[in-house]
Amino acid sequence: MNSFLLMAAMMGAMGVAGLASLWKSRRAPAQAPPFALSPVSGRRLEVTPATPRVVVGGKTFFFEDEEQQRVFVLDPGRNK
């Protein structure tokens, strides 16, 4: 009987965790920071809706121009 209660408690906890992750995924995306560092040049740049960006491994990277974005996408490990 104790193992049944333990199993029920674990399944309940997993259900709550699943609902929490679902809630997080439905929230509005985080706003972009006002400034960022280009991973290619290292320069500080102002982030606007038109700023080139790419998401790698869940992290957003911002660039000065599309050429820097292209260089980064070709080899993201080199520029981190």
mmCIF file with all atom_site columns, C-alpha atoms in Angstrom:
data_model
loop_
_atom_site.group_PDB
_atom_site.id
_atom_site.type_symbol
_atom_site.label_atom_id
_atom_site.label_alt_id
_atom_site.label_comp_id
_atom_site.label_asym_id
_atom_site.label_entity_id
_atom_site.label_seq_id
_atom_site.pdbx_PDB_ins_code
_atom_site.Cartn_x
_atom_site.Cartn_y
_atom_site.Cartn_z
_atom_site.occupancy
_atom_site.B_iso_or_equiv
_atom_site.pdbx_formal_charge
_atom_site.auth_seq_id
_atom_site.auth_comp_id
_atom_site.auth_asym_id
_atom_site.auth_atom_id
_atom_site.pdbx_PDB_model_num
ATOM 1  C CA . MET A 1 1  ? 0.000  0.000  0.000   1.00 0.00 ? 1  MET A CA 1
ATOM 2  C CA . ASN A 1 2  ? 2.854  2.402  0.820   1.00 0.00 ? 2  ASN A CA 1
ATOM 3  C CA . SER A 1 3  ? 4.408  1.881  -2.607  1.00 0.00 ? 3  SER A CA 1
ATOM 4  C CA . PHE A 1 4  ? 1.042  2.690  -4.185  1.00 0.00 ? 4  PHE A CA 1
ATOM 5  C CA . LEU A 1 5  ? 0.859  5.982  -2.255  1.00 0.00 ? 5  LEU A CA 1
ATOM 6  C CA . LEU A 1 6  ? 4.434  6.809  -3.168  1.00 0.00 ? 6  LEU A CA 1
ATOM 7  C CA . MET A 1 7  ? 3.720  6.098  -6.852  1.00 0.00 ? 7  MET A CA 1
ATOM 8  C CA . ALA A 1 8  ? 0.571  8.261  -6.759  1.00 0.00 ? 8  ALA A CA 1
ATOM 9  C CA . ALA A 1 9  ? 2.484  11.135 -5.128  1.00 0.00 ? 9  ALA A CA 1
ATOM 10 C CA . MET A 1 10 ? 5.251  10.919 -7.741  1.00 0.00 ? 10 MET A CA 1
ATOM 11 C CA . MET A 1 11 ? 2.761  10.894 -10.612 1.00 0.00 ? 11 MET A CA 1
ATOM 12 C CA . GLY A 1 12 ? 0.994  13.898 -9.117  1.00 0.00 ? 12 GLY A CA 1
ATOM 13 C CA . ALA A 1 13 ? 4.282  15.789 -8.840  1.00 0.00 ? 13 ALA A CA 1
ATOM 14 C CA . MET A 1 14 ? 5.136  14.937 -12.451 1.00 0.00 ? 14 MET A CA 1
ATOM 15 C CA . GLY A 1 15 ? 1.737  16.231 -13.534 1.00 0.00 ? 15 GLY A CA 1
ATOM 16 C CA . VAL A 1 16 ? 2.317  19.540 -11.744 1.00 0.00 ? 16 VAL A CA 1
ATOM 17 C CA . ALA A 1 17 ? 5.779  19.850 -13.311 1.00 0.00 ? 17 ALA A CA 1
ATOM 18 C CA . GLY A 1 18 ? 4.301  19.124 -16.739 1.00 0.00 ? 18 GLY A CA 1
ATOM 19 C CA . LEU A 1 19 ? 1.660  21.801 -16.294 1.00 0.00 ? 19 LEU A CA 1
ATOM 20 C CA . ALA A 1 20 ? 4.298  24.284 -15.159 1.00 0.00 ? 20 ALA A CA 1
ATOM 21 C CA . SER A 1 21 ? 6.407  23.660 -18.269 1.00 0.00 ? 21 SER A CA 1
ATOM 22 C CA . LEU A 1 22 ? 3.331  23.979 -20.479 1.00 0.00 ? 22 LEU A CA 1
ATOM 23 C CA . TRP A 1 23 ? 2.486  27.297 -18.832 1.00 0.00 ? 23 TRP A CA 1
ATOM 24 C CA . LYS A 1 24 ? 6.041  28.568 -19.369 1.00 0.00 ? 24 LYS A CA 1
ATOM 25 C CA . SER A 1 25 ? 5.954  27.622 -23.053 1.00 0.00 ? 25 SER A CA 1
ATOM 26 C CA . ARG A 1 26 ? 2.741  29.608 -23.603 1.00 0.00 ? 26 ARG A CA 1
ATOM 27 C CA . ARG A 1 27 ? 3.992  32.813 -22.024 1.00 0.00 ? 27 ARG A CA 1
ATOM 28 C CA . ALA A 1 28 ? 4.910  35.725 -24.260 1.00 0.00 ? 28 ALA A CA 1
ATOM 29 C CA . PRO A 1 29 ? 8.522  35.558 -25.455 1.00 0.00 ? 29 PRO A CA 1
ATOM 30 C CA . ALA A 1 30 ? 11.005 37.625 -23.484 1.00 0.00 ? 30 ALA A CA 1
ATOM 31 C CA . GLN A 1 31 ? 11.739 41.048 -24.860 1.00 0.00 ? 31 GLN A CA 1
ATOM 32 C CA . ALA A 1 32 ? 15.102 41.576 -26.490 1.00 0.00 ? 32 ALA A CA 1
ATOM 33 C CA . PRO A 1 33 ? 17.673 43.444 -24.401 1.00 0.00 ? 33 PRO A CA 1
ATOM 34 C CA . PRO A 1 34 ? 18.278 47.087 -25.376 1.00 0.00 ? 34 PRO A CA 1
ATOM 35 C CA . PHE A 1 35 ? 21.975 46.363 -26.006 1.00 0.00 ? 35 PHE A CA 1
ATOM 36 C CA . ALA A 1 36 ? 24.009 43.234 -26.802 1.00 0.00 ? 36 ALA A CA 1
ATOM 37 C CA . LEU A 1 37 ? 27.535 42.231 -27.768 1.00 0.00 ? 37 LEU A CA 1
ATOM 38 C CA . SER A 1 38 ? 28.138 40.854 -31.237 1.00 0.00 ? 38 SER A CA 1
ATOM 39 C CA . PRO A 1 39 ? 29.711 37.389 -30.868 1.00 0.00 ? 39 PRO A CA 1
ATOM 40 C CA . VAL A 1 40 ? 31.705 38.002 -34.059 1.00 0.00 ? 40 VAL A CA 1
ATOM 41 C CA . SER A 1 41 ? 33.188 41.481 -33.521 1.00 0.00 ? 41 SER A CA 1
ATOM 42 C CA . GLY A 1 42 ? 32.640 41.868 -29.773 1.00 0.00 ? 42 GLY A CA 1
ATOM 43 C CA . ARG A 1 43 ? 31.155 45.319 -30.318 1.00 0.00 ? 43 ARG A CA 1
ATOM 44 C CA . ARG A 1 44 ? 28.256 46.620 -28.249 1.00 0.00 ? 44 ARG A CA 1
ATOM 45 C CA . LEU A 1 45 ? 25.218 47.243 -30.407 1.00 0.00 ? 45 LEU A CA 1
ATOM 46 C CA . GLU A 1 46 ? 21.734 48.597 -29.897 1.00 0.00 ? 46 GLU A CA 1
ATOM 47 C CA . VAL A 1 47 ? 19.092 45.912 -30.383 1.00 0.00 ? 47 VAL A CA 1
ATOM 48 C CA . THR A 1 48 ? 16.090 46.916 -32.484 1.00 0.00 ? 48 THR A CA 1
ATOM 49 C CA . PRO A 1 49 ? 13.430 44.829 -34.211 1.00 0.00 ? 49 PRO A CA 1
ATOM 50 C CA . ALA A 1 50 ? 15.560 45.028 -37.373 1.00 0.00 ? 50 ALA A CA 1
ATOM 51 C CA . THR A 1 51 ? 18.773 43.798 -35.698 1.00 0.00 ? 51 THR A CA 1
ATOM 52 C CA . PRO A 1 52 ? 19.952 40.530 -37.289 1.00 0.00 ? 52 PRO A CA 1
ATOM 53 C CA . ARG A 1 53 ? 19.736 37.634 -34.818 1.00 0.00 ? 53 ARG A CA 1
ATOM 54 C CA . VAL A 1 54 ? 19.907 33.882 -34.591 1.00 0.00 ? 54 VAL A CA 1
ATOM 55 C CA . VAL A 1 55 ? 18.972 31.401 -31.834 1.00 0.00 ? 55 VAL A CA 1
ATOM 56 C CA . VAL A 1 56 ? 21.468 28.620 -31.119 1.00 0.00 ? 56 VAL A CA 1
ATOM 57 C CA . GLY A 1 57 ? 20.894 26.199 -28.272 1.00 0.00 ? 57 GLY A CA 1
ATOM 58 C CA . GLY A 1 58 ? 18.099 28.342 -26.888 1.00 0.00 ? 58 GLY A CA 1
ATOM 59 C CA . LYS A 1 59 ? 20.291 31.451 -26.667 1.00 0.00 ? 59 LYS A CA 1
ATOM 60 C CA . THR A 1 60 ? 19.730 34.466 -28.934 1.00 0.00 ? 60 THR A CA 1
ATOM 61 C CA . PHE A 1 61 ? 22.763 36.109 -30.547 1.00 0.00 ? 61 PHE A CA 1
ATOM 62 C CA . PHE A 1 62 ? 22.612 39.592 -32.125 1.00 0.00 ? 62 PHE A CA 1
ATOM 63 C CA . PHE A 1 63 ? 24.796 40.954 -34.939 1.00 0.00 ? 63 PHE A CA 1
ATOM 64 C CA . GLU A 1 64 ? 25.811 44.271 -36.486 1.00 0.00 ? 64 GLU A CA 1
ATOM 65 C CA . ASP A 1 65 ? 24.840 43.111 -39.970 1.00 0.00 ? 65 ASP A CA 1
ATOM 66 C CA . GLU A 1 66 ? 23.768 40.089 -41.993 1.00 0.00 ? 66 GLU A CA 1
ATOM 67 C CA . GLU A 1 67 ? 27.353 39.270 -42.987 1.00 0.00 ? 67 GLU A CA 1
ATOM 68 C CA . GLN A 1 68 ? 28.329 38.768 -39.320 1.00 0.00 ? 68 GLN A CA 1
ATOM 69 C CA . GLN A 1 69 ? 25.196 36.668 -38.859 1.00 0.00 ? 69 GLN A CA 1
ATOM 70 C CA . ARG A 1 70 ? 26.206 34.492 -41.837 1.00 0.00 ? 70 ARG A CA 1
ATOM 71 C CA . VAL A 1 71 ? 29.766 34.055 -40.490 1.00 0.00 ? 71 VAL A CA 1
ATOM 72 C CA . PHE A 1 72 ? 28.405 33.015 -37.092 1.00 0.00 ? 72 PHE A CA 1
ATOM 73 C CA . VAL A 1 73 ? 25.856 30.559 -38.510 1.00 0.00 ? 73 VAL A CA 1
ATOM 74 C CA . LEU A 1 74 ? 28.540 28.830 -40.578 1.00 0.00 ? 74 LEU A CA 1
ATOM 75 C CA . ASP A 1 75 ? 30.621 28.137 -37.444 1.00 0.00 ? 75 ASP A CA 1
ATOM 76 C CA . PRO A 1 76 ? 28.950 29.160 -34.166 1.00 0.00 ? 76 PRO A CA 1
ATOM 77 C CA . GLY A 1 77 ? 31.521 27.387 -31.966 1.00 0.00 ? 77 GLY A CA 1
ATOM 78 C CA . ARG A 1 78 ? 34.368 29.478 -33.312 1.00 0.00 ? 78 ARG A CA 1
ATOM 79 C CA . ASN A 1 79 ? 32.819 32.781 -32.305 1.00 0.00 ? 79 ASN A CA 1
ATOM 80 C CA . LYS A 1 80 ? 31.650 32.140 -28.724 1.00 0.00 ? 80 LYS A CA 1
#
